[in-house]
Coordinates of C-alpha atoms in Angstrom, one line a residue:
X1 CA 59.8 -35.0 0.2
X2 CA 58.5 -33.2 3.5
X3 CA 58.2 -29.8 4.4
X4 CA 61.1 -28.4 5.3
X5 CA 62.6 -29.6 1.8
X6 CA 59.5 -27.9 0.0
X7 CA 60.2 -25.0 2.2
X8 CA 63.8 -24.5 1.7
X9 CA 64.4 -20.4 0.9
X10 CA 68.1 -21.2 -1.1
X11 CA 67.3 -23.9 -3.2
X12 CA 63.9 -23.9 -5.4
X13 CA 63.4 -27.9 -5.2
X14 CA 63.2 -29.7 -8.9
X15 CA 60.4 -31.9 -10.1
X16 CA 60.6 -35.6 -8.6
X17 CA 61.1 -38.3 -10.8
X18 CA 57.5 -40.3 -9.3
X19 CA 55.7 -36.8 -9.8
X20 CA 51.9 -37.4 -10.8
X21 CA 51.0 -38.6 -14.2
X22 CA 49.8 -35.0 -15.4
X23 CA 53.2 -33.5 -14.8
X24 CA 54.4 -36.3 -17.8
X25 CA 51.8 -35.0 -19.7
X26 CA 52.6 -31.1 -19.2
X27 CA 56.5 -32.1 -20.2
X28 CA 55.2 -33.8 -23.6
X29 CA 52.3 -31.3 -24.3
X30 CA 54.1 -27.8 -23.3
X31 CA 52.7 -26.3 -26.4
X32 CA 49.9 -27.1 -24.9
X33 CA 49.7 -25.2 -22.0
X34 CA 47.3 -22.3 -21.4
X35 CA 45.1 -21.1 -19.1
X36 CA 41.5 -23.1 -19.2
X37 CA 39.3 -22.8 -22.5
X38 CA 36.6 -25.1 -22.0
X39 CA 34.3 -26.2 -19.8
X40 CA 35.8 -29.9 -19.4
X41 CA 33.5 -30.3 -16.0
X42 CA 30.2 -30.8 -17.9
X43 CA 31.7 -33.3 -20.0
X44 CA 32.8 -35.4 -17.1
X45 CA 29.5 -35.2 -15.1
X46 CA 27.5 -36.7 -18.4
X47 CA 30.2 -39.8 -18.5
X48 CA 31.5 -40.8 -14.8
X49 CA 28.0 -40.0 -13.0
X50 CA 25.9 -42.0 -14.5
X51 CA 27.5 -45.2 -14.8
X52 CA 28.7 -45.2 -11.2
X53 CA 25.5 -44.1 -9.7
X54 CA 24.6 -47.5 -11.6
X55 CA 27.2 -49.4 -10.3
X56 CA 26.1 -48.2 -6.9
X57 CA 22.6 -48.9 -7.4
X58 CA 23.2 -52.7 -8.3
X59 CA 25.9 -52.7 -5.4
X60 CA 22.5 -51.9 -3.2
X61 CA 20.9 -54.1 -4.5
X62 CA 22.6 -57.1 -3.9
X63 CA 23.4 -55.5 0.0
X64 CA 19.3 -55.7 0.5
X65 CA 19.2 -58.7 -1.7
X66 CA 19.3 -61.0 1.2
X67 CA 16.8 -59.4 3.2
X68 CA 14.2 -59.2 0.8
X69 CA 15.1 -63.4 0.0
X70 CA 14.1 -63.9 3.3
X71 CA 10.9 -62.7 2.8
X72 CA 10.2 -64.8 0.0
X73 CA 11.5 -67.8 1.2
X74 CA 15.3 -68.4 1.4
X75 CA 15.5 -69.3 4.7
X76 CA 13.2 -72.3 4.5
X77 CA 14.3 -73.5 1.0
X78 CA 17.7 -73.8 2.6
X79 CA 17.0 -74.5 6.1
X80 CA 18.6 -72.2 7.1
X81 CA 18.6 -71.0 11.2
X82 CA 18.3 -68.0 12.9
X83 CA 21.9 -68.1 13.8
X84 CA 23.0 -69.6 10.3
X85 CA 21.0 -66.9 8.7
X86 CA 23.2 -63.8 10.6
X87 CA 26.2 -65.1 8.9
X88 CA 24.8 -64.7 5.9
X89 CA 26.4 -61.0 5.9
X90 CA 28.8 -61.8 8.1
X91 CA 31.1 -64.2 6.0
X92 CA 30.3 -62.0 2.8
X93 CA 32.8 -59.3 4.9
X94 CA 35.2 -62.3 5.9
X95 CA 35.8 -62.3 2.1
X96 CA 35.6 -58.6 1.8
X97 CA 38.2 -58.2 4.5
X98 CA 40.5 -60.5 3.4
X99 CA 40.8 -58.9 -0.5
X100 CA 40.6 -55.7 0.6
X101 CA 44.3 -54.3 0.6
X102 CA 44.9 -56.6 -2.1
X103 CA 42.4 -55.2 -4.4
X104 CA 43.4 -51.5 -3.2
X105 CA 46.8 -51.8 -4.6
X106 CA 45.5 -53.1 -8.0
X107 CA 43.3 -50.6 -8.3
X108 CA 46.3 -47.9 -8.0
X109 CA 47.6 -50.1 -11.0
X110 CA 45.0 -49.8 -13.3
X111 CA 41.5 -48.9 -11.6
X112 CA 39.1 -49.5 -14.6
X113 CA 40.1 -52.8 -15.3
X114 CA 40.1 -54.1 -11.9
X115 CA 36.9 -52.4 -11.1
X116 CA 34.8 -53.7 -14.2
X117 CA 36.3 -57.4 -13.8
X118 CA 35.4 -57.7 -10.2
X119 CA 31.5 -56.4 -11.3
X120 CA 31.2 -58.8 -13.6
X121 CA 32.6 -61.7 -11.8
X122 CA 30.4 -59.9 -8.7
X123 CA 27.7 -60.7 -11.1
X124 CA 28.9 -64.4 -12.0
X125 CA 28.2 -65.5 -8.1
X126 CA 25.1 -63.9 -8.0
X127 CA 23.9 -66.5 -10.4
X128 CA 25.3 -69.2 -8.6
X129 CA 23.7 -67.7 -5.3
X130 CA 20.7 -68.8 -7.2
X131 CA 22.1 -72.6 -8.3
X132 CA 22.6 -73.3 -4.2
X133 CA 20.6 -76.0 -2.6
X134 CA 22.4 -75.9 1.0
X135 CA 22.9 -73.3 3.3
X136 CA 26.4 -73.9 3.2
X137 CA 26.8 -73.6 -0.7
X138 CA 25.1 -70.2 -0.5
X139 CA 27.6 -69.5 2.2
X140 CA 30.6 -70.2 -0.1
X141 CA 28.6 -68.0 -2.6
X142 CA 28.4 -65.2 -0.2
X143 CA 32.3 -65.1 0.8
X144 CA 33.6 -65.0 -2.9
X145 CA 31.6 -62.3 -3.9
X146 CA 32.6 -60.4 -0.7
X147 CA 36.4 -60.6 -2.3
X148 CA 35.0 -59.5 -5.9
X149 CA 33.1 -56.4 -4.6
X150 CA 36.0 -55.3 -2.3
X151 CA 37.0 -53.9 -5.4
X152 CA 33.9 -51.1 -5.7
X153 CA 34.1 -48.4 -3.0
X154 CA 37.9 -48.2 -2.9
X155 CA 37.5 -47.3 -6.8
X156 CA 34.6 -44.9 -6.7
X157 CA 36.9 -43.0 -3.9
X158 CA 39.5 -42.9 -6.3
X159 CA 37.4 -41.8 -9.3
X160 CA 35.7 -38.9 -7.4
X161 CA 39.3 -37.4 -6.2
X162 CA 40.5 -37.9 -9.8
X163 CA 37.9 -36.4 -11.5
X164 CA 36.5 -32.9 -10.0
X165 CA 38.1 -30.2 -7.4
X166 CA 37.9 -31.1 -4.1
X167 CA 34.8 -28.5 -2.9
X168 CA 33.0 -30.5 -5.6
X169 CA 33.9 -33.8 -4.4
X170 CA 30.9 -33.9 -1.8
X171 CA 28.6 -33.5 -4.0
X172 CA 29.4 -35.9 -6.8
X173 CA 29.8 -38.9 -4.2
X174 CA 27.2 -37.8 -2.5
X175 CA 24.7 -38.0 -6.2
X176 CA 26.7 -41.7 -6.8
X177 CA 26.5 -42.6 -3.0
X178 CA 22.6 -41.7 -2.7
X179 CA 21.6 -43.5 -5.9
X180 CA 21.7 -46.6 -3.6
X181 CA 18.6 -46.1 -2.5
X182 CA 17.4 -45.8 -6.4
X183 CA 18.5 -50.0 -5.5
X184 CA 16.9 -50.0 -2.5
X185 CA 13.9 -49.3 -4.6
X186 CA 14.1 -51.4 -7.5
X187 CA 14.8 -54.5 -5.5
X188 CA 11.7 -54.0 -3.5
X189 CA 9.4 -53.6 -6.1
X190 CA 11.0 -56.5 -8.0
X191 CA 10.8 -58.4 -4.7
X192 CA 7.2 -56.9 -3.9
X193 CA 6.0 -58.1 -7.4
X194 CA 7.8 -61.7 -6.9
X195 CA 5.7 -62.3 -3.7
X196 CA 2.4 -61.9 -4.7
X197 CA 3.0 -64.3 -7.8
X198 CA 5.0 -66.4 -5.7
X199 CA 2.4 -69.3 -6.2
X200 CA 2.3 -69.0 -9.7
X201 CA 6.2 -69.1 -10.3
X202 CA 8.2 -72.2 -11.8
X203 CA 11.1 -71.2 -9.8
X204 CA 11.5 -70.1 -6.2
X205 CA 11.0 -66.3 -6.3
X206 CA 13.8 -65.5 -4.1
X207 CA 16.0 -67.7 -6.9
X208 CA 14.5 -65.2 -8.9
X209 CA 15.9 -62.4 -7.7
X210 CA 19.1 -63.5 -7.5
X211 CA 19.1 -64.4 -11.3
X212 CA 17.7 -60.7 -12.4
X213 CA 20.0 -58.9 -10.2
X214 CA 22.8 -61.0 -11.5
X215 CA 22.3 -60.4 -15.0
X216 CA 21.8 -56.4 -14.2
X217 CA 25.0 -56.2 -12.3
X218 CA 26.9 -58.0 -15.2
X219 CA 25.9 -55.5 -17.6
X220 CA 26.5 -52.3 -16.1
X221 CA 30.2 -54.3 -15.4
X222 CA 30.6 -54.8 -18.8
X223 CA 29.7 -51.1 -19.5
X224 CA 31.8 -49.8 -17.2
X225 CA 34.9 -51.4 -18.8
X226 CA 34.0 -48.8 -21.3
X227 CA 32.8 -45.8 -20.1
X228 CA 35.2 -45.4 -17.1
X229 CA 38.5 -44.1 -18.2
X230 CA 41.9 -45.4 -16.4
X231 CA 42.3 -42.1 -15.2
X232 CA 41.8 -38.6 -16.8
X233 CA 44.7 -38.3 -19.5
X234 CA 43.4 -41.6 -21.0
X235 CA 39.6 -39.7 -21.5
X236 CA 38.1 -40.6 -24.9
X237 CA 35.9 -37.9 -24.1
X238 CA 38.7 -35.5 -24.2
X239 CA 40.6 -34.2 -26.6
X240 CA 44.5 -32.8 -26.3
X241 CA 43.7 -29.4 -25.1
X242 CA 40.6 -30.6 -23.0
X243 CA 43.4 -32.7 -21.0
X244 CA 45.0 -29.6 -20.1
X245 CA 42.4 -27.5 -18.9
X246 CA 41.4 -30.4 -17.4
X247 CA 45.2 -30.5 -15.6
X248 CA 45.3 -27.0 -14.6
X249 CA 41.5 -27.1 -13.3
X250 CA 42.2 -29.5 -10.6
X251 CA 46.2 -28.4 -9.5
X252 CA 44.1 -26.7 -6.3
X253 CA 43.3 -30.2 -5.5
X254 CA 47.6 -30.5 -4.8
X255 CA 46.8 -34.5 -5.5
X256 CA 47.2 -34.4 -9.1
X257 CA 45.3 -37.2 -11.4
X258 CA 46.9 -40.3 -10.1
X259 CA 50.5 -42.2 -9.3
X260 CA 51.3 -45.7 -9.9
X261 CA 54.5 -45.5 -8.1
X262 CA 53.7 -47.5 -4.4
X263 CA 55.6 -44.9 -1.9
X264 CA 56.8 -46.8 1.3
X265 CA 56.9 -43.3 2.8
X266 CA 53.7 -42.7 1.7
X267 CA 52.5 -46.3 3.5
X268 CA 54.4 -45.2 6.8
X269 CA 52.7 -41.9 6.8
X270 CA 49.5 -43.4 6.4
X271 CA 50.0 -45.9 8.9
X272 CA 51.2 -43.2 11.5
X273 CA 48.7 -40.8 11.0
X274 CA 45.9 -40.3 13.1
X275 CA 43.5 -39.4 11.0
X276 CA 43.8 -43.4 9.4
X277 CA 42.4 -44.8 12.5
X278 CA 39.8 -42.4 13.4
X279 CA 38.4 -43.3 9.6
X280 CA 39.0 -47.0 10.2
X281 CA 36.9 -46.6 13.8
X282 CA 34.2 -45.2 11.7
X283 CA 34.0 -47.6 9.3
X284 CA 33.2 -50.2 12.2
X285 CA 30.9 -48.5 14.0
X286 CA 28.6 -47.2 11.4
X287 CA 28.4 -50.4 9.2
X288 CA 27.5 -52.4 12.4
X289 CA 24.4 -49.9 11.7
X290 CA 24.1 -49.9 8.3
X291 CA 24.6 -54.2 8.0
X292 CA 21.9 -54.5 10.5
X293 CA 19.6 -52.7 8.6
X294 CA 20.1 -54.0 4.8
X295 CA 20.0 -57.3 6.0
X296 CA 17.7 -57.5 8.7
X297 CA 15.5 -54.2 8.0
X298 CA 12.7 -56.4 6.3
X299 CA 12.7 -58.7 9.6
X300 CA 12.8 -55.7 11.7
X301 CA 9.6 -54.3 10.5
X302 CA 7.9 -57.2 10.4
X303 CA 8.8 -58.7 13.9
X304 CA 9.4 -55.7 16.0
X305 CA 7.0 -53.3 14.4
X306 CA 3.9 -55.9 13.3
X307 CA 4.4 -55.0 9.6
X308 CA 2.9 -57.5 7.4
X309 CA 5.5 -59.1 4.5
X310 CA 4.0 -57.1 1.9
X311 CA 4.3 -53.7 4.1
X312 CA 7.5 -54.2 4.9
X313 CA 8.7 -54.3 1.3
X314 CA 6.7 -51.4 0.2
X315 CA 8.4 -49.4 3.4
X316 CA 11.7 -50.4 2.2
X317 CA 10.9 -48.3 -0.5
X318 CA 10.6 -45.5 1.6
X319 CA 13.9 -45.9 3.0
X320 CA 15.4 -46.4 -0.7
X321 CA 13.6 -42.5 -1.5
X322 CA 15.1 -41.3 1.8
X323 CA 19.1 -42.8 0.3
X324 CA 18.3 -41.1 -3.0
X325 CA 17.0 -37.4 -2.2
X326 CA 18.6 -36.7 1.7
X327 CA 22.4 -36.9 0.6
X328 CA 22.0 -35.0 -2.9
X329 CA 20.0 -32.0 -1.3
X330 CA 22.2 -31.7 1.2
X331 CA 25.7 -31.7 -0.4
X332 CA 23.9 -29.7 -3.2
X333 CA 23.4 -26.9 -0.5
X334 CA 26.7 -27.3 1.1
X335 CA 28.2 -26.7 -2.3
X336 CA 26.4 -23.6 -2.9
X337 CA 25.6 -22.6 0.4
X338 CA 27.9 -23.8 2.7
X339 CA 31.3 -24.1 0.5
X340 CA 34.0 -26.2 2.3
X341 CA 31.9 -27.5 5.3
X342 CA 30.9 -30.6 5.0
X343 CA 32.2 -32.2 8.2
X344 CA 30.2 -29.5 10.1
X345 CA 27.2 -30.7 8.1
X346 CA 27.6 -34.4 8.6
X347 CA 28.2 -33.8 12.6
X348 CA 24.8 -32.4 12.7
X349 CA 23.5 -35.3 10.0
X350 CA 25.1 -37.6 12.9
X351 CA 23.7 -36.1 15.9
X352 CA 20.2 -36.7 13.9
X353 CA 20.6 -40.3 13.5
X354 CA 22.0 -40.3 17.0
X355 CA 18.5 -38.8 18.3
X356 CA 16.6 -41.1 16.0
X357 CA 18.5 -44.3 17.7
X358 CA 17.5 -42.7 21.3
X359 CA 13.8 -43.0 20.0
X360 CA 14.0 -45.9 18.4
X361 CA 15.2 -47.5 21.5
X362 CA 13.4 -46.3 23.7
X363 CA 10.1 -44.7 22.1
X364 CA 6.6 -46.9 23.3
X365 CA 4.6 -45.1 20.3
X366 CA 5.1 -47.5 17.4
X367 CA 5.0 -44.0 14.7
X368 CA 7.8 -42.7 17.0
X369 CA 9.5 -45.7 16.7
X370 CA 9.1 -45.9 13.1
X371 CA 10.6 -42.2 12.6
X372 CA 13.4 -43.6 14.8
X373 CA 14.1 -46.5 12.6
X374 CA 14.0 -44.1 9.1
X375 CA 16.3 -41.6 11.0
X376 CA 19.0 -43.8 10.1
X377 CA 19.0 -43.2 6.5
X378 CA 20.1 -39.6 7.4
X379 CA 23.4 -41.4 7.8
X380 CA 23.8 -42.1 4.1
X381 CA 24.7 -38.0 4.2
X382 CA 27.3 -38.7 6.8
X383 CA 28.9 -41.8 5.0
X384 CA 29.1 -40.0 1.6
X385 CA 30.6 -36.9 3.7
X386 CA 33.4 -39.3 5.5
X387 CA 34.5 -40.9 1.7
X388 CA 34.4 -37.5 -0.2
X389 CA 36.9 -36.4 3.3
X390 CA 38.9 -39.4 2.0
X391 CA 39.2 -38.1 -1.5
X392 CA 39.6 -34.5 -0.5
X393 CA 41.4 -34.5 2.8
X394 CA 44.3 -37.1 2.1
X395 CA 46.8 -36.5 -0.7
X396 CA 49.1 -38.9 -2.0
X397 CA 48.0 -41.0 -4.2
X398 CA 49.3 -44.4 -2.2
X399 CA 48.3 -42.8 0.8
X400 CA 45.1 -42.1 -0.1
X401 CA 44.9 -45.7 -1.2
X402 CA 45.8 -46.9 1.9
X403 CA 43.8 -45.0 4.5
X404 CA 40.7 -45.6 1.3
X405 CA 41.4 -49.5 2.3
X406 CA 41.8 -48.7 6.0
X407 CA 38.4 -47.3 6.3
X408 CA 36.8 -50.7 4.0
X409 CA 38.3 -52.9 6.1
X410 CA 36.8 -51.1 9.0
X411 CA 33.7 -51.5 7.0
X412 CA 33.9 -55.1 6.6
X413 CA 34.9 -55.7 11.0
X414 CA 31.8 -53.8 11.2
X415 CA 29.5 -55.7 8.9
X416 CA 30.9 -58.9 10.4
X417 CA 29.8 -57.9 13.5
X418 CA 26.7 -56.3 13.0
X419 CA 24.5 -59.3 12.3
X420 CA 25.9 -60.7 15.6
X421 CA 23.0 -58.8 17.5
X422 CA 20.5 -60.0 16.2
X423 CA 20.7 -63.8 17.5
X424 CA 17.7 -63.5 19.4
X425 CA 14.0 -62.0 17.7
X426 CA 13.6 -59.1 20.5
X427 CA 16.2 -56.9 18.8
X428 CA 17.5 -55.2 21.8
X429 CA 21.1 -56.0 21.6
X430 CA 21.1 -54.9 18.3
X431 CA 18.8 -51.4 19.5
X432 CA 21.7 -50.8 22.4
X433 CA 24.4 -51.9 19.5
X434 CA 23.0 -49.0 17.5
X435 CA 22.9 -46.6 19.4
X436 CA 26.2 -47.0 20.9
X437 CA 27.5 -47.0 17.6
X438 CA 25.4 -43.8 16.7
X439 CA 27.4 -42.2 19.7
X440 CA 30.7 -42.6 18.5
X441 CA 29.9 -42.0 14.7
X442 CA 29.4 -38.6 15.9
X443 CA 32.4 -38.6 18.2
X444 CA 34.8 -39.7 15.3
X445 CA 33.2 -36.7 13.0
X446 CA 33.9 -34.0 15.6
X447 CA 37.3 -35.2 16.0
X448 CA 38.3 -34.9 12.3
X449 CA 37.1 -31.5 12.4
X450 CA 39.5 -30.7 15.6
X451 CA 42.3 -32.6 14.0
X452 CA 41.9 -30.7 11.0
X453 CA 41.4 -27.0 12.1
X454 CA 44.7 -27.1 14.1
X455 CA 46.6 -28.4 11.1
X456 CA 45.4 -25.7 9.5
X457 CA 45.9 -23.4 12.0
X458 CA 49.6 -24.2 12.6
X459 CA 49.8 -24.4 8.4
X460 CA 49.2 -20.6 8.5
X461 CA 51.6 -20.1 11.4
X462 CA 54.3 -21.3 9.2
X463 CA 53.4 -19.7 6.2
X464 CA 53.5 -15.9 8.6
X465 CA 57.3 -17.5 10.0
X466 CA 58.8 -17.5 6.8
X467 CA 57.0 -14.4 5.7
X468 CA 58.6 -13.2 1.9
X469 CA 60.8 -15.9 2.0
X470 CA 58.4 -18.3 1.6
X471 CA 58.5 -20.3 -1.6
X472 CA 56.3 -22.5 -2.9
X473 CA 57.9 -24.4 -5.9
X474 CA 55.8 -24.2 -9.4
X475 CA 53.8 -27.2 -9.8
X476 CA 54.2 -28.5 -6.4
X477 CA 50.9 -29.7 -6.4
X478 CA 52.0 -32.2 -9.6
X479 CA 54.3 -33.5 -7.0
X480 CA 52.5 -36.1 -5.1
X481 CA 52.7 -35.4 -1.7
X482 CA 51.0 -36.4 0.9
X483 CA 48.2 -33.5 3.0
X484 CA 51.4 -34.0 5.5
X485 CA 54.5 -33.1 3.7
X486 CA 52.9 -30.3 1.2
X487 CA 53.1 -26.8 3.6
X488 CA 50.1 -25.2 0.7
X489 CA 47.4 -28.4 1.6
X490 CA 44.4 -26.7 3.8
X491 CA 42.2 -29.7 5.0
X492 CA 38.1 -28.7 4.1
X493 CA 36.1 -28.8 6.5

């Protein structure tokens, strides 16, 4: 359906027959229908939040978990080179590149399912990371469970635009996306307390780590399978007339609760649309940053800054506290403060990190340097900021599974490049990498907010053309269309 068909002044347009999932639920529950009684938001915070901001954390975990094994003696046990070692990461995204859209479209079949099987398989390989006694066996180990946890961002994207209104959207992925660092955390003070008992250990400590993070992840998969719902009308948490409320809550959204229809339009659209490759661009350039620094952050502080083994653990730590509080204070302020602009706040998060990247480079003063080298973590703000723009900013449910597996697999080129700087021990490819990458972070941001105002802006324009004989059909916003062919969808900014 496109606009001039929603727009049509003689003919009020009827219901399509691949509407969203709550306009099925409306037809059979009519006697339903009434304005909102409870407060179905507070029940959905207690049950999605938690266990994804767990998911996330043991997601972290296994992202630093490589780092923090070189430290305690991965590399050696497996003799394992310099260069062998920086495709550690790098084949974990060959894996994640290649399931990527695959997983994407399951997930728009049934999201909980895929989502919890892929954890706990996710978790599976971590054991057998530990089992390896050649570099090329871990290898194998790190491209399978690339494919499995494809399957995690993609569904927490998903979940966040299915389950609050969009100026809450920040927020909530922001809480879930910052939790990571609750990871970062945990997996250095597991790894901290590994190394100074290394000698007294039966098995290799990194081997270790690999076992306890395995059985973690495998447990919050198998909880997940429970507490995350298919999609919003399936709720246990909610009863009939919670549903509803819930329904009419979120019709500003105009992208409904989920579609399981695949829309070839929808796929053209997405595929044509600009916005798609400026989030695809961003993917690569700010995980050649954020690769570099969960896999090679330990190194980094202990080669380029002098940091003992021990040190550099406990300042990963730092880092971790930096993932955790940054991102939740600041979407927490946008939401109550600064309604509706979060783009504007993660251009200025970017031009941070940017400035940090300049010192970091280029600083002599090794405190500078180091306040260079944490500026990075502002990022985690923008990252959360450029998802939650995926789940608010791009409707249609295919569509927005698309351009959500566009941006991943921009992710993963990224990742796979990344590690490719640091070949040699003097880091300066890799500085020059990052701050090149810093550059046009902050490039991309400002040009979703241009793209975005003028859509807007011509929106309105239409709207004032028409003037009383504009109609906007009842329950349009059931109707799963894209941010493109709906004429009432304002882009946030």
């Amino acid at each position: 359906m496109q606009v001039s068909t929603v727009l049509e002044v003689s003919v009020r347009p009827s219901i399509p027959e691949d509407a969203d999932l709550a306009m099925d639920y409306i037809d059979e529950n009519s006697s339903l229908y009434t304005t909102m009684t409870t407060d179905v938001i507070k029940k959905v915070d207690r049950s999605i939040i938690p266990i994804v901001s767990c998911l996330m954390s043991v997601k972290m975990m296994e992202k630093s978990i490589t780092s923090y094994g070189s430290i305690l003696g991965l590399r050696e046990d497996l003799r394992m080179t310099q260069e062998t070692y920086t495709w550690v990461s790098s084949i974990f995204y060959f894996g994640y590149l290649i399931f990527e859209f695959p997983i994407s479209l399951i997930i728009q079949k049934a999201l909980s399912k895929s989502l919890s099987t892929s954890v706990l398989v996710w978790g599976v390989l971590l054991l057998c990371h530990a089992s390896c006694q050649t570099s090329n066996g871990f290898l194998t180990c790190r491209f399978f469970i690339g494919m499995f946890e494809s399957a995690m961002s993609p569904a927490y994207t998903l979940i966040t635009s299915q389950w609050w209104k969009r100026e809450e959207q920040f927020t909530r992925c922001s809480m879930w996306f910052g939790f990571q660092g609750f990871g970062t955390i945990l997996q250095a003070g597991v790894a901290y307390v590994l190394l100074i008992h290394d000698s007294q250990l039966a098995l290799a400590s990194w081997r270790l780590l690999y076992i306890m993070t395995g059985i973690l992840t495998m447990i919050f998969g198998f909880l997940s399978a429970f507490y995350i719902p298919e999609n919003p009308l399936k709720a246990h948490f909610f009863n009939a007339i919670e549903k509803m409320d819930f329904i009419q809550r979120l019709r500003s959204n105009h992208q409904g609760v989920g579609n399981k229809t695949f829309k070839q339009s929808q796929l053209f659209e997405a595929f044509t649309d600009t916005v798609s490759y400026i989030m695809f661009a961003h993917g690569i350039f700010y995980s050649i940053g954020s690769s570099s620094f969960s896999n090679f952050g330990s190194m980094i502080l202990m080669n380029d800054f002098g940091y003992s083994s021990k040190a550099s653990i406990l300042l990963g730590m730092v880092g971790g506290a930096l993932d955790i509080s940054l991102p939740t204070i600041v979407a927490y302020m946008n939401e109550k403060l600064f309604t509706g602009k979060k783009l504007i706040i993660c251009s200025l998060a970017s031009t941070i990190t940017l400035i940090g990247m300049i010192v970091f480079k280029y600083a002599n003063d090794r405190i500078l340097r180091l306040f260079g080298y944490f500026s990075f973590y502002v990022s985690t703000i923008v990252i959360s900021g450029v998802i939650s723009n995926i789940a608010s900013n791009v409707a249609g449910h295919t569509k927005k599974i698309i351009v959500s597996a566009l941006f991943h697999m921009g992710t993963a080129v990224g990742s796979i490049i990344g590690p490719q700087f640091f070949k040699n021990n003097d880091y300066e490819q890799a500085k020059t990498a990052l701050l090149i990458t810093s550059i046009i972070g902050t490039f991309d941001i400002l040009m979703l907010i241009t793209i975005y105002t003028y859509r807007n802006s011509e929106r309105e324009k239409l709207r004032i053309s028409y003037g009383p004989k504009y109609i906007a059909p009842e329950f349009i916003e059931l109707f799963d269309l894209t941010d493109m062919e709906n004429p009432e969808f304002r882009y946030l900014l």
